[in-house]
């Protein structure tokens, strides 16, 4: 049976049209990732209006390939101009650029592309092994367990926020509140629609994503004076000279960073960027030469570079098994799956296994072709960075507008994009992270609907959420997560008093 | 534009109070159980708690009660942002009248010229990007882009 699914998946991927889509997505991902200021999430949001018109397999293959390429390509400007192309490359900037200054740009980028591909493959293997096992467990879940899972997912999104926890919570509440617009599940009552019929179905997810990640990015870029990078003179020859020695010397680091990166990716809200930072910190802690970190030491680059691509596979685990996004990119993917009539969750493993196997196959393929595509991107890196942003930004803005319009052929969605773009720009300017809001926007309806349905079924008996053993465990985990900031604060206070 | 934590907190509290008042007009379920208003009200209460926390943090750190800081952004940067947003509004209101191709060309050319791209490059890029988007969406994906009065 499994061999049959694998054969079907490979035959779905091996279509000339799907391979063409994968190749185009690879080029697109490498370009976006290599341009500082443009993120993989923005690239995903802009890709969705196109994938909207595709079958599920090419649509998902496009997103998987594009993100794998974009996350690696962020390492290129990190090495060449000391600016991470995407936030995922921030952890390795100092070491990469220091190596470039020592005339070893080709070497560091060669290491980047190799470990990114290996990390991506480790993430894919863990995804393939872990997701079906978790799906077996998830098959037994009812609306009570899903309610708690949504709570855990949203709580993690806030708890992994870098910076102010309270601002992470505010972001989450904004996302959740946006889902209250539209007809409610209990009485079909139109909430916060103010007589606008387009609001009856709620906030359209895709224009909101394009606004939050596309328009806000354009606003940030046009507000800064820097228009392009010139005078990049780093040589990227002899990329793979000495790579064998690095791989042999740091083979344990690569395995550890791959596993750490993937499991960090599984935590809702923690994507490739957090995976890279944690792997870098772990690497430094266990290194024999921790003092060299930050001064052009390849060890940290190996760990962070492996982890950020491994994290991508991890983020798909909760998205596919529970319908809970691992990061902003998989939040958009869940939106895409819904648009394609697929409900992410354990049933997808039984109803459409060929699509799952096609996703697995794409993960493997994307990370294998990452090396040849990545080499070309490194060669073209200096040229890509010279693309003037004052020409690029108007083009991206027009693409955002048409992309939002294309979903429902209405300028109302363009207005949604405008509103959410301004909101996201304001949030980021005030250190309020956007990712929890996106998770709130995806999970808000699930949270409210599962709660209200459970309450009506049980005639408003709250104890039903703790009557099933798994539900009770998940409930206790949720309560521990909610109280963890308070416990941490009390412990810190107690320690201060002890001193 | 940065504003103080106190300002954000006060804004959240005012918004949440407005929500609490507005949801009083929502119907309830049988036996008086809360219905459509429950989830928005819970969120409003959490908004108030977050808002109060931000106000307390702001006051404790000694910042001004209401602070709007635009120092992180230059005058020309602000104008660039407003023009980018204005372009979206322009598209919303005029694309049906002018059609996609003319609207897109005007927006792209105008923005590039404002961002100091040379005239020949602005012309070539505006034409090229308009054509590329048109072919991708209208011809390949068959999206009905606005035709405008001239039927383009």
XYZ file of C-alpha atoms in Angstrom:
651
model
C 0.000 0.000 0.000
C 2.772 2.400 1.018
C 4.810 1.546 -2.095
C 1.738 2.343 -4.154
C 1.440 5.800 -2.517
C 5.156 6.457 -3.038
C 4.843 5.471 -6.706
C 1.784 7.730 -7.117
C 3.569 10.613 -5.406
C 6.653 10.290 -7.607
C 4.509 10.091 -10.721
C 2.673 13.247 -9.586
C 5.955 15.106 -9.058
C 7.643 13.808 -12.210
C 5.190 15.595 -14.506
C 6.922 18.158 -16.799
C 4.515 20.869 -15.590
C 5.274 20.181 -11.891
C 9.024 20.058 -12.548
C 8.746 23.378 -14.418
C 6.850 24.888 -11.452
C 9.549 23.577 -9.077
C 12.332 25.089 -11.206
C 10.575 28.468 -11.432
C 9.856 28.479 -7.691
C 13.505 27.682 -7.012
C 14.673 30.682 -9.041
C 12.050 32.909 -7.396
C 13.006 31.713 -3.893
C 16.716 32.235 -4.480
C 16.132 35.755 -5.798
C 13.844 36.824 -2.940
C 16.039 35.207 -0.283
C 19.153 36.913 -1.602
C 17.639 40.404 -1.461
C 17.874 41.824 2.080
C 14.529 43.160 3.238
C 12.479 40.576 1.354
C 11.529 37.577 3.483
C 10.568 33.989 2.673
C 7.161 34.648 4.270
C 6.578 37.600 1.954
C 7.596 35.431 -0.989
C 5.096 32.763 0.118
C 2.295 35.318 0.487
C 2.991 36.653 -3.008
C 3.144 33.134 -4.439
C -0.305 32.196 -3.129
C -2.365 34.114 -5.738
C -0.562 32.055 -8.402
C -0.825 28.732 -6.565
C -4.549 29.491 -6.108
C -4.999 28.538 -9.775
C -2.882 25.357 -9.576
C -3.689 21.785 -8.525
C -2.695 20.941 -4.913
C 0.521 19.054 -5.791
C 2.221 21.755 -7.932
C 0.911 24.445 -5.549
C 2.465 22.800 -2.473
C 5.609 21.796 -4.413
C 6.066 25.443 -5.380
C 5.869 26.605 -1.755
C 8.147 23.855 -0.386
C 10.816 24.478 -3.043
C 10.610 28.247 -2.836
C 11.008 28.341 0.949
C 13.950 25.896 0.961
C 15.747 28.045 -1.617
C 14.874 31.368 0.026
C 16.058 30.321 3.482
C 19.427 29.203 2.082
C 19.745 32.268 -0.196
C 19.511 34.520 2.855
C 23.047 33.338 3.673
C 24.427 34.956 0.477
C 24.072 38.639 1.467
C 24.968 37.643 5.031
C 28.381 36.625 3.730
C 28.776 39.291 1.050
C 27.418 42.485 2.656
C 26.888 41.534 6.329
C 23.105 41.796 6.045
C 20.991 38.629 6.389
C 18.798 38.088 3.334
C 16.077 36.648 5.587
C 15.847 36.666 9.417
C 16.892 32.981 9.419
C 20.444 33.923 8.410
C 20.922 36.456 11.212
C 22.599 33.930 13.534
C 25.511 33.275 11.178
C 26.108 36.806 9.851
C 29.093 37.702 12.058
C 31.083 34.551 11.296
C 30.162 34.469 7.593
C 31.163 38.067 6.970
C 34.351 37.739 8.999
C 35.339 34.791 6.766
C 34.548 36.895 3.671
C 36.826 39.619 4.963
C 39.562 37.012 5.235
C 39.078 36.319 1.503
C 37.095 33.101 2.063
C 33.678 34.104 0.700
C 33.614 31.181 -1.748
C 34.425 28.724 1.034
C 31.760 29.986 3.468
C 29.068 30.050 0.779
C 30.062 26.555 -0.323
C 29.642 25.374 3.267
C 26.318 27.258 3.499
C 24.778 25.569 0.472
C 26.034 22.094 1.434
C 24.886 22.146 5.054
C 21.569 23.775 4.079
C 20.876 20.853 1.731
C 21.910 18.295 4.374
C 19.850 20.079 7.035
C 16.845 20.193 4.714
C 17.154 16.450 4.103
C 17.402 15.708 7.849
C 14.264 17.814 8.405
C 12.480 15.997 5.579
C 13.377 12.552 6.972
C 12.168 13.479 10.463
C 8.957 14.894 8.940
C 8.385 11.656 7.004
C 8.957 9.499 10.105
C 7.277 11.649 12.739
C 4.152 12.940 11.005
C 2.433 9.546 10.415
C 3.151 8.461 14.021
C 1.591 11.623 15.424
C -1.306 11.312 12.986
C -2.129 7.867 14.473
C -2.495 9.554 17.863
C -4.378 12.527 16.433
C -6.975 10.195 14.867
C -8.427 9.692 18.356
C -8.809 13.431 19.007
C -12.200 15.106 19.364
C -13.174 18.782 19.499
C -11.981 18.916 23.156
C -8.429 17.867 22.248
C -8.410 20.232 19.251
C -9.444 23.097 21.484
C -6.498 22.444 23.809
C -4.122 21.896 20.881
C -5.110 25.283 19.455
C -4.506 26.785 22.928
C -1.057 25.143 23.143
C -0.151 26.290 19.621
C -1.163 29.873 20.310
C 0.527 29.896 23.736
C 3.796 28.643 22.208
C 3.591 31.359 19.538
C 3.539 33.977 22.300
C 6.087 32.281 24.585
C 8.744 31.951 21.861
C 8.414 35.654 21.004
C 11.707 37.453 21.238
C 11.357 40.666 23.237
C 8.295 41.645 25.235
C 5.970 38.769 26.069
C 3.061 41.134 26.553
C 3.532 42.535 23.041
C 3.524 38.964 21.714
C 0.189 38.478 23.493
C -1.179 41.735 22.033
C -0.204 40.514 18.567
C -1.981 37.205 19.150
C -5.118 38.987 20.387
C -5.141 41.180 17.263
C -5.042 38.074 15.057
C -7.743 36.332 17.094
C -9.942 39.416 17.057
C -9.741 39.598 13.275
C -11.348 36.138 13.124
C -14.406 37.373 15.039
C -15.423 39.464 12.029
C -18.172 37.708 10.062
C -21.036 35.311 10.758
C -20.694 33.483 14.087
C -21.115 29.712 14.433
C -23.796 29.623 17.147
C -26.591 31.826 15.746
C -25.260 32.883 12.350
C -25.178 36.448 13.687
C -23.063 38.915 11.644
C -20.407 40.363 13.965
C -18.451 43.588 13.324
C -19.535 43.672 9.663
C -21.033 47.190 9.894
C -23.409 46.405 7.032
C -20.599 45.501 4.611
C -21.621 42.261 2.885
C -18.020 41.396 1.931
C -17.244 41.089 5.650
C -19.903 38.392 6.212
C -17.406 35.640 5.352
C -14.775 37.265 7.552
C -11.335 38.583 6.751
C -10.085 37.051 3.534
C -6.890 35.340 4.640
C -4.755 35.748 1.498
C -5.098 39.541 1.035
C -4.469 39.884 4.779
C -1.236 37.868 4.456
C -0.128 39.835 1.380
C -0.759 43.049 3.320
C 1.017 41.903 6.476
C 4.098 40.554 4.723
C 4.154 42.256 1.295
C 2.850 45.807 1.748
C 4.486 46.297 5.152
C 7.814 45.119 3.656
C 7.464 47.626 0.794
C 6.681 50.384 3.318
C 9.796 49.544 5.332
C 12.003 49.422 2.260
C 10.821 52.696 0.669
C 11.177 54.471 4.018
C 14.877 53.597 4.253
C 17.415 55.512 2.219
C 19.442 52.501 1.095
C 18.522 51.652 -2.495
C 21.085 49.065 -3.619
C 24.460 47.561 -2.756
C 27.343 48.512 -4.989
C 31.028 47.784 -4.891
C 30.708 44.125 -3.857
C 34.059 42.657 -4.720
C 34.069 39.350 -2.821
C 35.360 36.432 -4.873
C 33.247 33.273 -4.785
C 35.629 30.866 -6.509
C 36.753 27.483 -5.165
C 33.493 26.998 -3.276
C 34.022 23.356 -2.473
C 37.742 23.351 -1.727
C 38.106 21.973 1.795
C 34.412 21.192 2.180
C 35.097 17.481 2.763
C 37.294 18.306 5.743
C 34.596 20.569 7.229
C 31.898 17.914 6.793
C 34.068 15.213 8.373
C 35.187 17.423 11.242
C 31.710 18.710 12.056
C 29.597 15.637 11.204
C 28.242 15.435 14.743
C 27.439 19.163 14.697
C 25.489 18.686 11.462
C 23.458 15.787 12.883
C 22.795 17.639 16.145
C 21.843 20.905 14.411
C 19.578 19.003 12.001
C 17.692 17.350 14.853
C 17.610 20.509 17.029
C 16.495 22.630 14.063
C 13.714 20.238 13.109
C 12.304 19.915 16.614
C 12.457 23.671 17.198
C 10.534 24.002 13.922
C 7.845 21.663 15.278
C 7.056 24.145 18.093
C 4.264 26.422 16.834
C 5.549 29.942 16.271
C 9.219 28.965 16.232
C 10.389 28.871 12.636
C 13.732 28.628 10.849
C 15.145 31.808 12.431
C 14.706 30.614 16.013
C 15.982 27.157 14.978
C 19.190 28.766 13.680
C 19.725 30.859 16.818
C 19.188 27.885 19.153
C 21.480 25.615 17.095
C 24.155 28.343 17.105
C 23.876 28.710 20.886
C 24.031 24.917 21.389
C 27.055 24.748 19.076
C 28.881 27.428 21.051
C 28.065 25.741 24.356
C 29.474 22.360 23.282
C 32.334 23.680 21.127
C 35.977 23.149 22.013
C 36.659 26.666 20.745
C 33.737 28.827 21.965
C 35.924 31.941 22.047
C 36.281 31.850 18.263
C 32.529 32.189 17.663
C 31.696 35.511 16.018
C 35.202 36.017 14.701
C 34.946 34.012 11.488
C 34.735 30.465 12.876
C 33.051 28.016 10.498
C 31.590 25.815 13.279
C 28.763 28.220 14.112
C 28.008 28.697 10.403
C 27.728 24.909 9.987
C 25.268 24.543 12.878
C 23.078 27.574 12.135
C 23.109 26.887 8.383
C 22.049 23.270 8.916
C 19.360 24.172 11.448
C 17.525 26.860 9.482
C 16.780 24.535 6.574
C 16.073 21.581 8.896
C 13.543 23.750 10.739
C 11.447 24.036 7.580
C 10.638 20.307 7.646
C 9.780 20.586 11.339
C 7.273 23.395 10.797
C 5.230 21.140 8.498
C 4.749 18.449 11.190
C 2.102 20.244 13.333
C 0.644 21.867 10.207
C -0.064 18.548 8.502
C -0.902 16.454 11.570
C -2.981 18.879 13.636
C -3.652 21.797 11.282
C -1.608 24.002 13.640
C 1.040 26.040 11.820
C 4.672 25.732 12.883
C 5.475 29.242 11.619
C 4.093 32.071 9.463
C 4.918 30.203 6.234
C 2.997 27.070 7.219
C 0.179 29.343 8.440
C -0.135 30.484 4.829
C 0.194 26.857 3.677
C -2.790 25.905 5.845
C -4.741 28.689 4.120
C -3.696 27.224 0.754
C -4.781 23.715 1.823
C -8.207 25.027 2.855
C -8.524 26.827 -0.490
C -7.797 23.519 -2.225
C -10.566 21.830 -0.247
C -8.088 19.923 1.946
C -8.497 20.111 5.701
C -5.094 19.680 7.354
C -5.231 17.145 10.174
C -4.974 13.397 10.655
C -7.712 12.648 8.120
C -5.503 13.962 5.334
C -3.256 10.941 5.977
C -6.155 8.607 5.135
C -8.121 10.569 2.579
C -5.377 12.021 0.366
C -2.131 10.175 1.209
C -0.789 10.769 -2.301
C -0.631 14.511 -1.602
C 1.305 13.891 1.608
C 3.774 11.636 -0.155
C 4.089 14.238 -2.907
C 4.987 16.830 -0.221
C 7.599 14.438 1.201
C 9.006 13.793 -2.294
C 9.163 17.530 -2.984
C 11.064 18.116 0.260
C 13.662 15.535 -0.807
C 13.837 16.828 -4.392
C 14.005 20.511 -3.377
C 16.927 19.874 -1.036
C 18.757 17.795 -3.654
C 18.425 20.484 -6.333
C 19.345 23.121 -3.752
C 23.037 22.478 -4.412
C 23.108 23.113 -8.215
C 20.604 25.965 -7.967
C 22.436 27.337 -4.948
C 25.780 27.348 -6.778
C 24.213 29.388 -9.592
C 22.700 31.780 -7.033
C 26.066 32.234 -5.322
C 27.683 32.980 -8.690
C 24.954 35.536 -9.432
C 24.884 36.821 -5.838
C 26.712 40.081 -6.469
C 24.490 40.862 -9.465
C 21.275 40.079 -7.547
C 22.317 42.418 -4.759
C 22.864 45.197 -7.291
C 19.183 45.144 -8.384
C 18.048 48.648 -7.367
C 15.344 48.557 -4.736
C 13.789 51.744 -6.054
C 12.813 49.714 -9.151
C 12.001 46.511 -7.288
C 9.637 47.948 -4.665
C 7.058 49.491 -7.063
C 7.013 46.178 -8.971
C 6.431 44.203 -5.735
C 3.699 46.648 -4.712
C 1.896 46.184 -8.034
C 2.220 42.417 -7.657
C 0.710 42.672 -4.144
C -2.241 44.665 -5.500
C -2.977 42.303 -8.389
C -2.385 39.229 -6.202
C -4.950 40.418 -3.645
C -7.414 41.365 -6.366
C -7.051 38.029 -8.173
C -8.434 35.831 -5.374
C -12.031 37.123 -5.542
C -11.799 39.709 -8.342
C -12.725 42.516 -5.977
C -11.004 45.719 -4.939
C -12.452 45.173 -1.454
C -9.664 42.614 -0.907
C -7.132 45.228 -2.060
C -8.527 47.428 0.716
C -8.061 44.558 3.223
C -4.458 44.264 2.032
C -3.935 47.998 2.530
C -5.390 47.937 6.063
C -3.458 44.898 7.232
C -0.270 46.250 5.628
C -0.503 49.472 7.635
C -1.336 47.483 10.782
C 1.674 45.150 10.367
C 3.999 48.084 9.643
C 2.841 49.864 12.801
C 3.195 46.663 14.838
C 6.757 45.963 13.701
C 7.782 49.599 14.151
C 6.719 49.248 17.797
C 8.368 45.856 18.434
C 5.059 43.976 18.297
C 5.831 40.738 16.394
C 3.555 39.839 13.491
C 3.903 36.028 13.633
C 1.544 35.464 16.643
C -1.133 37.547 14.874
C -0.857 35.299 11.818
C -1.215 32.173 13.955
C -4.194 33.779 15.692
C -5.749 34.530 12.320
C -5.366 30.891 11.254
C -6.428 29.250 14.519
C -9.001 31.734 15.835
C -11.999 30.129 14.151
C -10.896 26.611 15.168
C -10.520 27.779 18.751
C -13.884 29.519 18.965
C -15.849 26.943 16.978
C -14.474 23.951 18.916
C -15.145 25.712 22.223
C -18.692 26.796 21.366
C -19.637 23.410 19.865
C -18.256 21.625 22.955
C -20.118 23.961 25.293
C -23.445 23.617 23.502
C -23.044 19.798 23.374
C -22.298 19.612 27.097
C -24.915 22.209 28.133
C -22.160 24.554 29.340
C -20.363 22.063 31.566
C -16.712 23.210 31.530
C -15.479 19.976 33.097
C -15.967 18.138 29.766
C -12.626 19.601 28.693
C -10.938 17.478 31.357
C -13.023 14.292 31.212
C -11.106 12.486 28.436
C -7.555 11.476 29.504
C -5.729 13.013 26.501
C -7.840 16.149 26.711
C -7.035 16.449 30.430
C -3.282 16.088 29.779
C -3.390 18.703 27.007
C -5.429 20.974 29.284
C -2.878 20.673 32.077
C -0.060 21.395 29.583
C -1.937 24.518 28.440
C -2.398 25.722 32.008
C 1.303 25.120 32.756
C 2.234 27.122 29.631
C -0.076 29.986 30.632
C 1.319 30.126 34.136
C 4.978 29.685 33.104
C 5.729 33.447 32.718
C 4.249 34.058 36.176
C 6.235 31.173 37.691
C 9.423 32.446 35.993
C 8.818 35.967 37.346
C 8.161 34.662 40.869
C 11.316 32.491 40.741
C 13.406 35.456 39.591
C 11.995 37.561 42.424
C 12.635 34.797 44.964
C 16.256 34.456 43.746
C 16.765 38.220 44.052
C 15.445 38.123 47.614
C 17.764 35.190 48.453
C 20.764 37.304 47.436
C 6.414 55.567 13.619
C 7.051 54.579 17.221
C 4.659 55.371 20.023
C 5.176 54.764 23.722
C 4.007 51.620 25.492
C 1.622 53.835 27.456
C 0.011 55.101 24.262
C -0.354 51.556 22.893
C -1.798 50.394 26.224
C -4.324 53.251 26.374
C -5.305 52.604 22.751
C -5.928 48.927 23.519
C -8.029 49.755 26.581
C -10.198 52.246 24.654
C -10.650 49.759 21.802
C -11.580 46.964 24.202
C -14.143 49.119 26.038
C -15.725 50.022 22.680
C -15.918 46.289 21.840
C -17.523 45.491 25.202
C -20.180 48.156 24.623
C -20.818 47.121 21.026
C -21.209 43.413 21.841
C -24.065 44.249 24.233
C -26.202 44.547 21.079
C -25.425 40.896 20.153
C -28.139 38.269 20.824
C -27.703 35.562 23.484
C -28.397 31.813 23.344
C -31.294 30.023 25.005
C -31.358 30.146 28.818
C -29.293 33.356 28.617
C -26.016 31.596 27.767
C -23.549 33.852 25.937
C -23.420 33.299 22.192
C -21.793 35.462 19.500
C -20.533 37.936 22.085
C -18.534 35.463 24.232
C -15.313 35.223 22.227
C -15.038 38.975 21.411
C -15.704 39.788 25.090
C -13.016 37.379 26.320
C -10.574 38.961 23.860
C -11.624 42.452 24.969
C -10.910 41.559 28.618
C -7.481 40.212 27.619
C -6.878 43.422 25.616
C -7.659 45.440 28.767
C -5.276 43.323 30.894
C -2.514 43.679 28.263
C -3.222 47.394 27.952
C -3.008 47.960 31.702
C 0.268 45.980 31.828
C 1.759 48.118 29.038
C 0.635 51.336 30.764
C 2.171 50.175 34.071
C 5.411 49.187 32.306
C 5.505 52.554 30.527
C 4.884 54.570 33.689
C 7.448 52.515 35.667
C 10.110 53.113 33.003
C 9.466 56.850 33.335
C 8.388 57.477 29.743
C 6.010 60.269 28.805
C 2.349 59.315 29.045
C 1.704 60.053 25.374
C 4.710 59.920 23.047
C 4.748 59.790 19.267
C 8.259 59.382 17.905
C 8.910 59.911 14.197
C 12.685 60.288 14.565
C 13.313 56.813 13.125
C 11.961 57.892 9.772
C 13.038 60.785 7.547
C 10.681 63.257 5.881
C 11.321 61.776 2.449
C 10.875 58.264 3.854
C 7.461 59.257 5.216
C 6.461 60.748 1.852
C 7.610 57.537 0.130
C 5.373 55.495 2.438
C 2.389 57.789 1.868
C 2.893 57.611 -1.895
C 3.079 53.809 -1.809
C -0.167 53.699 0.195
C -1.702 56.373 -2.046
C -0.910 54.161 -5.046
C -3.021 51.377 -3.565
C -5.920 53.782 -2.973
C -5.463 55.074 -6.545
C -5.774 51.496 -7.842
C -8.863 50.778 -5.722
C -10.760 53.805 -7.019
C -9.498 54.212 -10.587
C -8.619 50.768 -11.925
C -12.227 50.014 -12.951
C -12.329 53.294 -14.893
C -8.832 53.321 -16.398
C -8.334 49.569 -16.779
C -5.465 47.514 -15.413
C -2.808 48.308 -17.977
C -3.086 52.109 -17.832
C -3.454 52.152 -14.016
C -0.481 49.844 -13.531
C 1.719 51.821 -15.923
C 0.859 55.170 -14.273
C 1.504 53.792 -10.774
C 4.781 52.081 -11.627
C 6.136 54.964 -13.680
C 5.079 57.568 -11.087
C 6.546 55.656 -8.145
C 9.822 54.918 -9.902
C 10.242 58.519 -10.983
C 9.562 59.639 -7.400
C 12.150 57.123 -6.151
C 14.677 58.730 -8.527
C 14.894 56.082 -11.234
C 15.913 57.634 -14.566
C 13.110 58.322 -17.085
C 14.176 55.735 -19.706
C 14.551 53.011 -17.049
C 11.225 53.989 -15.447
C 9.466 53.776 -18.820
C 11.005 50.441 -19.761
C 10.451 48.864 -16.323
C 6.873 50.167 -15.965
C 5.979 48.779 -19.413
C 7.789 45.489 -18.778
C 6.308 44.833 -15.325
C 2.794 45.794 -16.471
C 3.058 43.452 -19.427
C 4.519 40.618 -17.331
C 1.763 40.877 -14.674
C -0.906 41.143 -17.392
C 0.335 38.060 -19.234
C 0.725 36.041 -16.011
C -2.630 36.897 -14.458
C -4.917 37.729 -17.408
C -3.588 35.340 -20.050
C -2.108 32.388 -18.128
C -4.170 32.356 -14.896
C -7.274 33.805 -16.642
C -7.997 36.399 -13.937
C -10.499 39.028 -15.091
C -8.367 42.123 -14.501
C -10.215 45.475 -14.783
C -10.766 46.356 -18.451
C -11.634 50.031 -18.051
C -13.531 52.315 -20.420
C -11.313 51.501 -23.360
C -11.772 47.786 -22.952
C -8.042 47.076 -22.413
